[in-house]
PDB file of C-alpha atoms in Angstrom:
ATOM      1  CA  MET A   1      44.791  94.784  72.428  1.00  0.00           C
ATOM      2  CA  ASN A   2      46.732  92.142  70.538  1.00  0.00           C
ATOM      3  CA  ASP A   3      50.221  92.321  69.142  1.00  0.00           C
ATOM      4  CA  VAL A   4      49.844  91.984  65.396  1.00  0.00           C
ATOM      5  CA  LEU A   5      52.386  91.052  62.759  1.00  0.00           C
ATOM      6  CA  LEU A   6      51.525  91.671  59.109  1.00  0.00           C
ATOM      7  CA  LEU A   7      53.550  89.729  56.576  1.00  0.00           C
ATOM      8  CA  GLY A   8      54.023  90.116  52.859  1.00  0.00           C
ATOM      9  CA  PRO A   9      52.482  87.548  50.504  1.00  0.00           C
ATOM     10  CA  GLN A  10      53.741  84.041  51.192  1.00  0.00           C
ATOM     11  CA  ARG A  11      54.857  83.219  47.649  1.00  0.00           C
ATOM     12  CA  ARG A  12      58.250  83.291  49.332  1.00  0.00           C
ATOM     13  CA  PRO A  13      57.279  81.917  52.757  1.00  0.00           C
ATOM     14  CA  THR A  14      58.463  83.902  55.781  1.00  0.00           C
ATOM     15  CA  LEU A  15      55.863  82.608  58.212  1.00  0.00           C
ATOM     16  CA  ALA A  16      58.115  80.009  59.827  1.00  0.00           C
ATOM     17  CA  ASP A  17      60.862  82.571  60.511  1.00  0.00           C
ATOM     18  CA  ALA A  18      58.316  85.033  61.899  1.00  0.00           C
ATOM     19  CA  VAL A  19      56.888  82.435  64.280  1.00  0.00           C
ATOM     20  CA  ALA A  20      60.388  81.482  65.431  1.00  0.00           C
ATOM     21  CA  ASP A  21      61.351  85.122  65.989  1.00  0.00           C
ATOM     22  CA  LEU A  22      58.252  85.633  68.114  1.00  0.00           C
ATOM     23  CA  GLY A  23      59.285  82.676  70.269  1.00  0.00           C
ATOM     24  CA  LEU A  24      56.060  80.802  69.627  1.00  0.00           C
ATOM     25  CA  ASP A  25      56.545  77.112  70.334  1.00  0.00           C
ATOM     26  CA  GLY A  26      52.990  75.956  71.081  1.00  0.00           C
ATOM     27  CA  PRO A  27      49.946  75.200  68.917  1.00  0.00           C
ATOM     28  CA  ILE A  28      48.851  77.961  66.552  1.00  0.00           C
ATOM     29  CA  ALA A  29      45.265  78.413  65.409  1.00  0.00           C
ATOM     30  CA  THR A  30      44.967  78.947  61.681  1.00  0.00           C
ATOM     31  CA  VAL A  31      42.274  80.576  59.574  1.00  0.00           C
ATOM     32  CA  ASN A  32      42.333  79.970  55.841  1.00  0.00           C
ATOM     33  CA  ALA A  33      38.605  80.385  55.179  1.00  0.00           C
ATOM     34  CA  GLY A  34      39.497  82.728  52.314  1.00  0.00           C
ATOM     35  CA  TRP A  35      40.712  79.675  50.408  1.00  0.00           C
ATOM     36  CA  GLN A  36      37.067  78.509  50.441  1.00  0.00           C
ATOM     37  CA  GLU A  37      36.762  74.932  49.118  1.00  0.00           C
ATOM     38  CA  ARG A  38      40.545  74.537  49.372  1.00  0.00           C
ATOM     39  CA  GLU A  39      40.418  75.146  53.122  1.00  0.00           C
ATOM     40  CA  PRO A  40      41.356  71.505  53.933  1.00  0.00           C
ATOM     41  CA  ASP A  41      44.459  71.740  51.697  1.00  0.00           C
ATOM     42  CA  ASP A  42      46.571  73.259  54.445  1.00  0.00           C
ATOM     43  CA  ARG A  43      49.457  70.791  54.630  1.00  0.00           C
ATOM     44  CA  GLU A  44      52.047  73.348  53.504  1.00  0.00           C
ATOM     45  CA  LEU A  45      50.724  75.869  56.023  1.00  0.00           C
ATOM     46  CA  ASP A  46      50.913  73.229  58.739  1.00  0.00           C
ATOM     47  CA  GLU A  47      54.485  72.403  57.788  1.00  0.00           C
ATOM     48  CA  LEU A  48      55.482  76.074  57.972  1.00  0.00           C
ATOM     49  CA  LEU A  49      54.088  76.103  61.498  1.00  0.00           C
ATOM     50  CA  GLY A  50      56.063  73.022  62.520  1.00  0.00           C
ATOM     51  CA  GLU A  51      53.003  70.768  62.275  1.00  0.00           C
ATOM     52  CA  ARG A  52      51.512  72.649  65.207  1.00  0.00           C
ATOM     53  CA  SER A  53      48.586  74.240  63.382  1.00  0.00           C
ATOM     54  CA  VAL A  54      45.002  73.944  64.579  1.00  0.00           C
ATOM     55  CA  ASN A  55      42.764  74.752  61.626  1.00  0.00           C
ATOM     56  CA  LEU A  56      39.599  76.465  62.851  1.00  0.00           C
ATOM     57  CA  ARG A  57      37.819  75.410  59.611  1.00  0.00           C
ATOM     58  CA  LEU A  58      35.671  78.540  59.536  1.00  0.00           C
ATOM     59  CA  TYR A  59      34.644  78.092  55.899  1.00  0.00           C
ATOM     60  CA  ALA A  60      33.444  74.545  56.561  1.00  0.00           C
ATOM     61  CA  ARG A  61      31.571  75.772  59.637  1.00  0.00           C
ATOM     62  CA  TRP A  62      29.897  78.496  57.547  1.00  0.00           C
ATOM     63  CA  ALA A  63      28.824  75.934  54.953  1.00  0.00           C
ATOM     64  CA  ASP A  64      27.555  73.640  57.706  1.00  0.00           C
ATOM     65  CA  ALA A  65      25.563  76.448  59.317  1.00  0.00           C
ATOM     66  CA  LEU A  66      23.918  77.342  56.006  1.00  0.00           C
ATOM     67  CA  ARG A  67      22.987  73.701  55.374  1.00  0.00           C
ATOM     68  CA  ASP A  68      21.539  73.283  58.848  1.00  0.00           C
ATOM     69  CA  ASP A  69      19.615  76.540  59.190  1.00  0.00           C
ATOM     70  CA  ASP A  70      17.371  77.520  56.235  1.00  0.00           C
ATOM     71  CA  GLU A  71      16.414  80.891  57.708  1.00  0.00           C
ATOM     72  CA  LEU A  72      20.068  81.738  58.204  1.00  0.00           C
ATOM     73  CA  ALA A  73      20.887  80.636  54.658  1.00  0.00           C
ATOM     74  CA  GLN A  74      18.142  82.801  53.145  1.00  0.00           C
ATOM     75  CA  ALA A  75      19.130  85.808  55.220  1.00  0.00           C
ATOM     76  CA  ASP A  76      22.769  85.310  54.329  1.00  0.00           C
ATOM     77  CA  ARG A  77      21.960  85.280  50.612  1.00  0.00           C
ATOM     78  CA  ALA A  78      19.889  88.443  51.040  1.00  0.00           C
ATOM     79  CA  ARG A  79      22.782  90.052  52.944  1.00  0.00           C
ATOM     80  CA  ARG A  80      25.219  89.273  50.160  1.00  0.00           C
ATOM     81  CA  ASP A  81      22.767  90.523  47.496  1.00  0.00           C
ATOM     82  CA  ARG A  82      22.316  93.841  49.326  1.00  0.00           C
ATOM     83  CA  ILE A  83      26.061  94.280  49.738  1.00  0.00           C
ATOM     84  CA  ASP A  84      26.675  93.475  46.060  1.00  0.00           C
ATOM     85  CA  GLU A  85      24.048  96.024  45.062  1.00  0.00           C
ATOM     86  CA  LEU A  86      25.471  98.657  47.380  1.00  0.00           C
ATOM     87  CA  GLN A  87      28.958  98.009  46.026  1.00  0.00           C
ATOM     88  CA  ALA A  88      27.732  98.378  42.441  1.00  0.00           C
ATOM     89  CA  LEU A  89      25.987 101.663  43.221  1.00  0.00           C
ATOM     90  CA  TYR A  90      29.022 102.949  45.120  1.00  0.00           C
ATOM     91  CA  LEU A  91      31.319 102.049  42.213  1.00  0.00           C
ATOM     92  CA  ARG A  92      29.133 103.992  39.784  1.00  0.00           C
ATOM     93  CA  ARG A  93      29.400 107.107  41.950  1.00  0.00           C
ATOM     94  CA  LEU A  94      33.090 106.505  42.555  1.00  0.00           C
ATOM     95  CA  HIS A  95      33.764 106.189  38.839  1.00  0.00           C
ATOM     96  CA  HIS A  96      32.193 109.568  38.083  1.00  0.00           C
ATOM     97  CA  ALA A  97      33.982 111.170  41.034  1.00  0.00           C
ATOM     98  CA  MET A  98      37.303 109.814  39.809  1.00  0.00           C
ATOM     99  CA  GLU A  99      36.546 111.061  36.294  1.00  0.00           C
ATOM    100  CA  GLY A 100      36.035 114.489  37.832  1.00  0.00           C
ATOM    101  CA  ILE A 101      39.445 114.263  39.492  1.00  0.00           C
ATOM    102  CA  SER A 102      40.986 113.285  36.172  1.00  0.00           C
ATOM    103  CA  ALA A 103      39.327 116.222  34.388  1.00  0.00           C
ATOM    104  CA  LEU A 104      40.653 118.651  36.988  1.00  0.00           C
ATOM    105  CA  ARG A 105      44.105 117.101  36.791  1.00  0.00           C
ATOM    106  CA  HIS A 106      44.295 117.724  33.051  1.00  0.00           C
ATOM    107  CA  HIS A 107      42.717 121.185  33.127  1.00  0.00           C
ATOM    108  CA  ALA A 108      45.168 123.844  31.942  1.00  0.00           C
ATOM    109  CA  ALA A 109      44.397 126.325  34.709  1.00  0.00           C
ATOM    110  CA  ARG A 110      45.553 129.926  34.437  1.00  0.00           C
ATOM    111  CA  ASP A 111      45.632 129.958  38.237  1.00  0.00           C
ATOM    112  CA  PRO A 112      46.950 126.608  39.557  1.00  0.00           C
ATOM    113  CA  GLY A 113      45.912 127.610  43.051  1.00  0.00           C
ATOM    114  CA  LEU A 114      42.264 127.653  42.077  1.00  0.00           C
ATOM    115  CA  ARG A 115      42.600 124.225  40.443  1.00  0.00           C
ATOM    116  CA  ASP A 116      44.338 122.837  43.529  1.00  0.00           C
ATOM    117  CA  ALA A 117      41.497 124.082  45.723  1.00  0.00           C
ATOM    118  CA  GLU A 118      38.962 122.372  43.474  1.00  0.00           C
ATOM    119  CA  MET A 119      41.067 119.204  43.566  1.00  0.00           C
ATOM    120  CA  ALA A 120      41.116 119.287  47.364  1.00  0.00           C
ATOM    121  CA  ASP A 121      37.323 119.608  47.436  1.00  0.00           C
ATOM    122  CA  ALA A 122      36.974 116.735  44.981  1.00  0.00           C
ATOM    123  CA  VAL A 123      39.186 114.479  47.114  1.00  0.00           C
ATOM    124  CA  GLU A 124      37.116 115.353  50.189  1.00  0.00           C
ATOM    125  CA  GLU A 125      33.975 114.362  48.315  1.00  0.00           C
ATOM    126  CA  ILE A 126      35.490 110.967  47.572  1.00  0.00           C
ATOM    127  CA  ARG A 127      36.519 110.550  51.208  1.00  0.00           C
ATOM    128  CA  ARG A 128      32.927 111.271  52.242  1.00  0.00           C
ATOM    129  CA  LEU A 129      31.650 108.828  49.625  1.00  0.00           C
ATOM    130  CA  ASP A 130      34.004 106.135  50.948  1.00  0.00           C
ATOM    131  CA  ALA A 131      32.939 106.802  54.543  1.00  0.00           C
ATOM    132  CA  ARG A 132      29.226 106.773  53.728  1.00  0.00           C
ATOM    133  CA  HIS A 133      29.602 103.518  51.822  1.00  0.00           C
ATOM    134  CA  LEU A 134      31.259 101.884  54.823  1.00  0.00           C
ATOM    135  CA  ASP A 135      28.394 103.111  57.015  1.00  0.00           C
ATOM    136  CA  ARG A 136      25.849 101.546  54.665  1.00  0.00           C
ATOM    137  CA  ILE A 137      27.702  98.234  54.656  1.00  0.00           C
ATOM    138  CA  ASP A 138      27.778  98.410  58.459  1.00  0.00           C
ATOM    139  CA  GLU A 139      24.014  98.898  58.500  1.00  0.00           C
ATOM    140  CA  VAL A 140      23.489  95.771  56.381  1.00  0.00           C
ATOM    141  CA  GLU A 141      25.764  93.716  58.616  1.00  0.00           C
ATOM    142  CA  ALA A 142      24.107  95.054  61.780  1.00  0.00           C
ATOM    143  CA  ASP A 143      20.609  94.287  60.451  1.00  0.00           C
ATOM    144  CA  PHE A 144      21.726  90.757  59.601  1.00  0.00           C
ATOM    145  CA  ALA A 145      23.168  90.137  63.059  1.00  0.00           C
ATOM    146  CA  GLN A 146      20.241  91.656  64.941  1.00  0.00           C
ATOM    147  CA  GLN A 147      17.397  90.163  62.930  1.00  0.00           C
ATOM    148  CA  LEU A 148      18.902  86.693  62.928  1.00  0.00           C
ATOM    149  CA  ARG A 149      19.927  86.811  66.625  1.00  0.00           C
ATOM    150  CA  LEU A 150      23.081  85.007  65.586  1.00  0.00           C
ATOM    151  CA  SER A 151      24.358  84.217  69.044  1.00  0.00           C
ATOM    152  CA  GLU A 152      21.069  82.472  69.892  1.00  0.00           C
ATOM    153  CA  ARG A 153      20.945  80.223  66.837  1.00  0.00           C
ATOM    154  CA  PRO A 154      21.943  76.701  67.882  1.00  0.00           C
ATOM    155  CA  VAL A 155      24.200  75.901  64.932  1.00  0.00           C
ATOM    156  CA  VAL A 156      26.060  79.207  65.177  1.00  0.00           C
ATOM    157  CA  ALA A 157      26.356  78.969  68.953  1.00  0.00           C
ATOM    158  CA  GLU A 158      27.683  75.418  68.662  1.00  0.00           C
ATOM    159  CA  HIS A 159      30.369  76.414  66.176  1.00  0.00           C
ATOM    160  CA  ARG A 160      31.295  79.539  68.133  1.00  0.00           C
ATOM    161  CA  ALA A 161      31.797  77.432  71.234  1.00  0.00           C
ATOM    162  CA  ALA A 162      33.955  74.973  69.293  1.00  0.00           C
ATOM    163  CA  VAL A 163      36.080  77.803  67.881  1.00  0.00           C
ATOM    164  CA  ALA A 164      36.510  79.264  71.365  1.00  0.00           C
ATOM    165  CA  ARG A 165      37.671  75.883  72.698  1.00  0.00           C
ATOM    166  CA  LEU A 166      40.163  75.420  69.879  1.00  0.00           C
ATOM    167  CA  VAL A 167      41.585  78.922  70.168  1.00  0.00           C
ATOM    168  CA  GLY A 168      41.808  78.475  73.924  1.00  0.00           C
ATOM    169  CA  GLY A 169      44.349  75.704  73.433  1.00  0.00           C
ATOM    170  CA  THR A 170      46.629  77.727  71.185  1.00  0.00           C
ATOM    171  CA  GLU A 171      49.343  80.304  71.610  1.00  0.00           C
ATOM    172  CA  ALA A 172      48.651  82.540  68.601  1.00  0.00           C
ATOM    173  CA  VAL A 173      46.413  82.908  65.575  1.00  0.00           C
ATOM    174  CA  ALA A 174      47.586  82.935  61.952  1.00  0.00           C
ATOM    175  CA  ILE A 175      45.251  84.266  59.240  1.00  0.00           C
ATOM    176  CA  ALA A 176      45.934  83.529  55.579  1.00  0.00           C
ATOM    177  CA  GLY A 177      44.606  85.313  52.508  1.00  0.00           C
ATOM    178  CA  GLY A 178      42.234  84.338  49.721  1.00  0.00           C
ATOM    179  CA  HIS A 179      38.732  85.740  49.141  1.00  0.00           C
ATOM    180  CA  VAL A 180      38.633  88.656  51.543  1.00  0.00           C
ATOM    181  CA  ALA A 181      34.832  89.010  51.741  1.00  0.00           C
ATOM    182  CA  VAL A 182      34.367  85.341  52.599  1.00  0.00           C
ATOM    183  CA  LEU A 183      37.232  85.455  55.072  1.00  0.00           C
ATOM    184  CA  LEU A 184      35.910  88.549  56.825  1.00  0.00           C
ATOM    185  CA  HIS A 185      32.376  87.184  57.065  1.00  0.00           C
ATOM    186  CA  CYS A 186      33.582  83.900  58.564  1.00  0.00           C
ATOM    187  CA  LEU A 187      35.770  85.720  61.082  1.00  0.00           C
ATOM    188  CA  ARG A 188      32.787  87.807  62.172  1.00  0.00           C
ATOM    189  CA  LEU A 189      30.178  85.049  62.098  1.00  0.00           C
ATOM    190  CA  PHE A 190      32.173  82.835  64.436  1.00  0.00           C
ATOM    191  CA  GLY A 191      33.287  85.669  66.695  1.00  0.00           C
ATOM    192  CA  LEU A 192      37.047  85.259  66.464  1.00  0.00           C
ATOM    193  CA  THR A 193      37.868  88.647  67.981  1.00  0.00           C
ATOM    194  CA  GLY A 194      35.870  87.742  71.084  1.00  0.00           C
ATOM    195  CA  VAL A 195      38.023  84.702  71.860  1.00  0.00           C
ATOM    196  CA  LEU A 196      41.488  85.988  70.938  1.00  0.00           C
ATOM    197  CA  GLY A 197      42.397  87.047  74.441  1.00  0.00           C
ATOM    198  CA  GLU A 198      45.903  88.525  74.359  1.00  0.00           C
ATOM    199  CA  ARG A 199      47.214  86.131  71.733  1.00  0.00           C
ATOM    200  CA  PRO A 200      49.379  87.592  68.999  1.00  0.00           C
ATOM    201  CA  VAL A 201      47.927  87.574  65.506  1.00  0.00           C
ATOM    202  CA  ILE A 202      49.919  86.983  62.337  1.00  0.00           C
ATOM    203  CA  ALA A 203      48.239  87.757  59.017  1.00  0.00           C
ATOM    204  CA  TRP A 204      49.168  88.130  55.377  1.00  0.00           C
ATOM    205  CA  SER A 205      47.610  88.985  52.011  1.00  0.00           C
ATOM    206  CA  ALA A 206      43.817  89.215  52.364  1.00  0.00           C
ATOM    207  CA  GLY A 207      44.250  88.212  56.009  1.00  0.00           C
ATOM    208  CA  ALA A 208      46.188  91.444  56.607  1.00  0.00           C
ATOM    209  CA  MET A 209      43.470  93.420  54.854  1.00  0.00           C
ATOM    210  CA  ALA A 210      40.669  91.755  56.842  1.00  0.00           C
ATOM    211  CA  ILE A 211      42.143  92.611  60.247  1.00  0.00           C
ATOM    212  CA  SER A 212      42.879  96.253  59.387  1.00  0.00           C
ATOM    213  CA  GLU A 213      40.335  99.001  59.996  1.00  0.00           C
ATOM    214  CA  ARG A 214      38.931  98.964  56.461  1.00  0.00           C
ATOM    215  CA  VAL A 215      39.330  96.696  53.496  1.00  0.00           C
ATOM    216  CA  VAL A 216      40.508  98.548  50.403  1.00  0.00           C
ATOM    217  CA  LEU A 217      40.507  96.670  47.086  1.00  0.00           C
ATOM    218  CA  TYR A 218      42.701  97.818  44.235  1.00  0.00           C
ATOM    219  CA  HIS A 219      43.822  96.638  40.846  1.00  0.00           C
ATOM    220  CA  ASP A 220      44.915  99.418  38.507  1.00  0.00           C
ATOM    221  CA  LEU A 221      45.713  96.886  35.808  1.00  0.00           C
ATOM    222  CA  ALA A 222      42.412  94.993  35.842  1.00  0.00           C
ATOM    223  CA  VAL A 223      40.893  94.466  32.397  1.00  0.00           C
ATOM    224  CA  HIS A 224      37.284  94.019  33.570  1.00  0.00           C
ATOM    225  CA  SER A 225      36.790  97.312  35.453  1.00  0.00           C
ATOM    226  CA  PRO A 226      38.061 100.899  35.562  1.00  0.00           C
ATOM    227  CA  GLY A 227      40.426  99.788  38.315  1.00  0.00           C
ATOM    228  CA  HIS A 228      39.728 102.477  40.892  1.00  0.00           C
ATOM    229  CA  ALA A 229      40.704 101.598  44.449  1.00  0.00           C
ATOM    230  CA  GLU A 230      37.486 100.919  46.332  1.00  0.00           C
ATOM    231  CA  VAL A 231      36.536 100.506  49.959  1.00  0.00           C
ATOM    232  CA  HIS A 232      34.870  97.158  50.436  1.00  0.00           C
ATOM    233  CA  ALA A 233      34.053  96.784  54.105  1.00  0.00           C
ATOM    234  CA  ARG A 234      35.131  97.719  57.573  1.00  0.00           C
ATOM    235  CA  GLY A 235      37.781  95.309  58.827  1.00  0.00           C
ATOM    236  CA  LEU A 236      38.199  93.831  62.283  1.00  0.00           C
ATOM    237  CA  GLY A 237      40.386  96.736  63.377  1.00  0.00           C
ATOM    238  CA  LEU A 238      43.020  94.586  65.056  1.00  0.00           C
ATOM    239  CA  CYS A 239      45.721  96.759  63.496  1.00  0.00           C
ATOM    240  CA  ARG A 240      45.126 100.468  63.306  1.00  0.00           C
ATOM    241  CA  GLY A 241      46.387 103.361  61.258  1.00  0.00           C
ATOM    242  CA  VAL A 242      47.389 101.375  58.211  1.00  0.00           C
ATOM    243  CA  VAL A 243      45.952 100.359  54.852  1.00  0.00           C
ATOM    244  CA  PRO A 244      47.879  97.179  53.983  1.00  0.00           C
ATOM    245  CA  LEU A 245      48.778  96.889  50.302  1.00  0.00           C
ATOM    246  CA  PRO A 246      49.815  93.286  49.595  1.00  0.00           C
ATOM    247  CA  HIS A 247      50.764  92.563  45.989  1.00  0.00           C
ATOM    248  CA  ALA A 248      50.885  96.337  45.431  1.00  0.00           C
ATOM    249  CA  ARG A 249      53.642  96.253  42.840  1.00  0.00           C
ATOM    250  CA  ARG A 250      51.643  93.696  40.849  1.00  0.00           C
ATOM    251  CA  ARG A 251      48.347  95.565  41.077  1.00  0.00           C
ATOM    252  CA  LEU A 252      49.062  99.293  41.350  1.00  0.00           C
ATOM    253  CA  ARG A 253      50.669 101.717  38.929  1.00  0.00           C
ATOM    254  CA  ILE A 254      53.396 102.543  41.411  1.00  0.00           C
ATOM    255  CA  ASP A 255      55.073 104.910  38.943  1.00  0.00           C
ATOM    256  CA  ASP A 256      51.896 106.960  38.413  1.00  0.00           C
ATOM    257  CA  HIS A 257      52.605 109.385  41.234  1.00  0.00           C
ATOM    258  CA  GLU A 258      49.433 111.447  40.800  1.00  0.00           C
ATOM    259  CA  ARG A 259      47.323 108.312  41.053  1.00  0.00           C
ATOM    260  CA  MET A 260      49.274 107.071  44.066  1.00  0.00           C
ATOM    261  CA  ALA A 261      49.036 110.502  45.727  1.00  0.00           C
ATOM    262  CA  LEU A 262      45.252 110.337  45.405  1.00  0.00           C
ATOM    263  CA  LEU A 263      45.282 106.906  47.038  1.00  0.00           C
ATOM    264  CA  ALA A 264      47.284 108.251  49.990  1.00  0.00           C
ATOM    265  CA  ARG A 265      45.067 111.345  50.351  1.00  0.00           C
ATOM    266  CA  ARG A 266      41.853 109.320  50.281  1.00  0.00           C
ATOM    267  CA  PHE A 267      42.852 107.201  53.255  1.00  0.00           C
ATOM    268  CA  ALA A 268      44.986 109.609  55.304  1.00  0.00           C
ATOM    269  CA  PRO A 269      45.798 109.783  58.165  1.00  0.00           C
ATOM    270  CA  ALA A 270      46.042 105.986  57.799  1.00  0.00           C
ATOM    271  CA  ARG A 271      49.233 105.090  55.959  1.00  0.00           C
ATOM    272  CA  CYS A 272      49.151 103.010  52.802  1.00  0.00           C
ATOM    273  CA  VAL A 273      51.978 100.513  53.384  1.00  0.00           C
ATOM    274  CA  VAL A 274      53.313  98.306  50.597  1.00  0.00           C
ATOM    275  CA  LEU A 275      53.633  94.717  51.781  1.00  0.00           C
ATOM    276  CA  ASP A 276      56.113  93.209  49.353  1.00  0.00           C
ATOM    277  CA  ASP A 277      57.149  89.576  49.417  1.00  0.00           C
ATOM    278  CA  GLY A 278      59.208  89.098  52.580  1.00  0.00           C
ATOM    279  CA  ALA A 279      57.861  92.229  54.283  1.00  0.00           C
ATOM    280  CA  ARG A 280      57.054  92.407  57.998  1.00  0.00           C
ATOM    281  CA  LEU A 281      55.049  95.132  59.727  1.00  0.00           C
ATOM    282  CA  SER A 282      54.904  94.910  63.500  1.00  0.00           C
ATOM    283  CA  CYS A 283      51.894  96.458  65.257  1.00  0.00           C
ATOM    284  CA  PRO A 284      52.401  96.241  69.043  1.00  0.00           C
ATOM    285  CA  ASP A 285      48.999  96.385  70.749  1.00  0.00           C
ATOM    286  CA  GLY A 286      47.525  96.791  67.286  1.00  0.00           C
ATOM    287  CA  ALA A 287      49.122 100.195  66.706  1.00  0.00           C
ATOM    288  CA  THR A 288      51.266 100.757  63.665  1.00  0.00           C
ATOM    289  CA  GLY A 289      54.465 102.565  64.563  1.00  0.00           C
ATOM    290  CA  ALA A 290      57.337 103.736  62.417  1.00  0.00           C
ATOM    291  CA  THR A 291      58.292 101.360  59.667  1.00  0.00           C
ATOM    292  CA  ASP A 292      61.021 101.090  57.105  1.00  0.00           C
ATOM    293  CA  LEU A 293      58.577  99.495  54.671  1.00  0.00           C
ATOM    294  CA  PRO A 294      57.635 101.529  51.588  1.00  0.00           C
ATOM    295  CA  THR A 295      54.720 103.827  52.393  1.00  0.00           C
ATOM    296  CA  VAL A 296      52.770 105.831  49.829  1.00  0.00           C
ATOM    297  CA  GLY A 297      53.398 109.497  50.549  1.00  0.00           C
ATOM    298  CA  LEU A 298      51.004 112.357  49.866  1.00  0.00           C
ATOM    299  CA  ASP A 299      53.286 113.221  46.942  1.00  0.00           C
ATOM    300  CA  GLY A 300      52.578 109.813  45.406  1.00  0.00           C
ATOM    301  CA  HIS A 301      56.106 108.501  45.880  1.00  0.00           C
ATOM    302  CA  LEU A 302      57.083 105.546  48.043  1.00  0.00           C
ATOM    303  CA  HIS A 303      58.935 106.539  51.194  1.00  0.00           C
ATOM    304  CA  ALA A 304      60.482 104.546  54.009  1.00  0.00           C
ATOM    305  CA  GLU A 305      60.484 105.937  57.522  1.00  0.00           C
ATOM    306  CA  ALA A 306      63.243 105.280  60.009  1.00  0.00           C
ATOM    307  CA  SER A 307      62.416 102.136  61.945  1.00  0.00           C
TER     308      SER A 307
END
């Protein structure tokens, strides 16, 4: 397993200090595929890493593979269409399930114990819905990989070999944020986990979400959707037992304790950890230990454990 360090959003950069504290003084592979077309604009990232970054250019490799291999491109579009459709169907069910939770919450029960039992059942139904959705996304991804025989396709094999060579000359891997679905797909397509070895991994924002066990999207304040937290995909699982919440104070109704309690209960026993600007969460061998970072408790309040 790899030592993993999750950082808060880099609006106030802490990456350079984190790298120094880890004693990393060699080249560092970088992944900023989530920036998509802005992937080459990595000068600031390179400067934070002491001009020692080695950009793996996974987004450019993905674009190159799609240009070079028509069958791959068609299958990739079909994969994305199926996932979009699954996500839309899941969100419809999730919306009604969350409306049920809301109705129970506001029901003036003569026996609160009976209402609490119904609430517990309703939360379990949402947990099962989340789990089944992840399974269906897994099935789509597995079908894509098996039917396309990805490892045998020349353009994919060529890029995977190049990525392996580049990573082989580095001391650690740093993964930035951006579009999490694009980032996660590029990480998988070019087999990053298979070439990491024992290198430490540093990730932030969507990068932190992509390397956790499952990607959870949230935006309570969004104007274009009901804003329910939704599972999006299974992550790489490089850090376990945590649901990273970057930008949480900008995107979640932190003061709505009932809503936050539901978030914690849906994903327990994994801990929902708020990654504020400047935050660091160390995961030795990928396991998340005690942390003094704010964690969403089952009561919906933010708590900090003893470090």
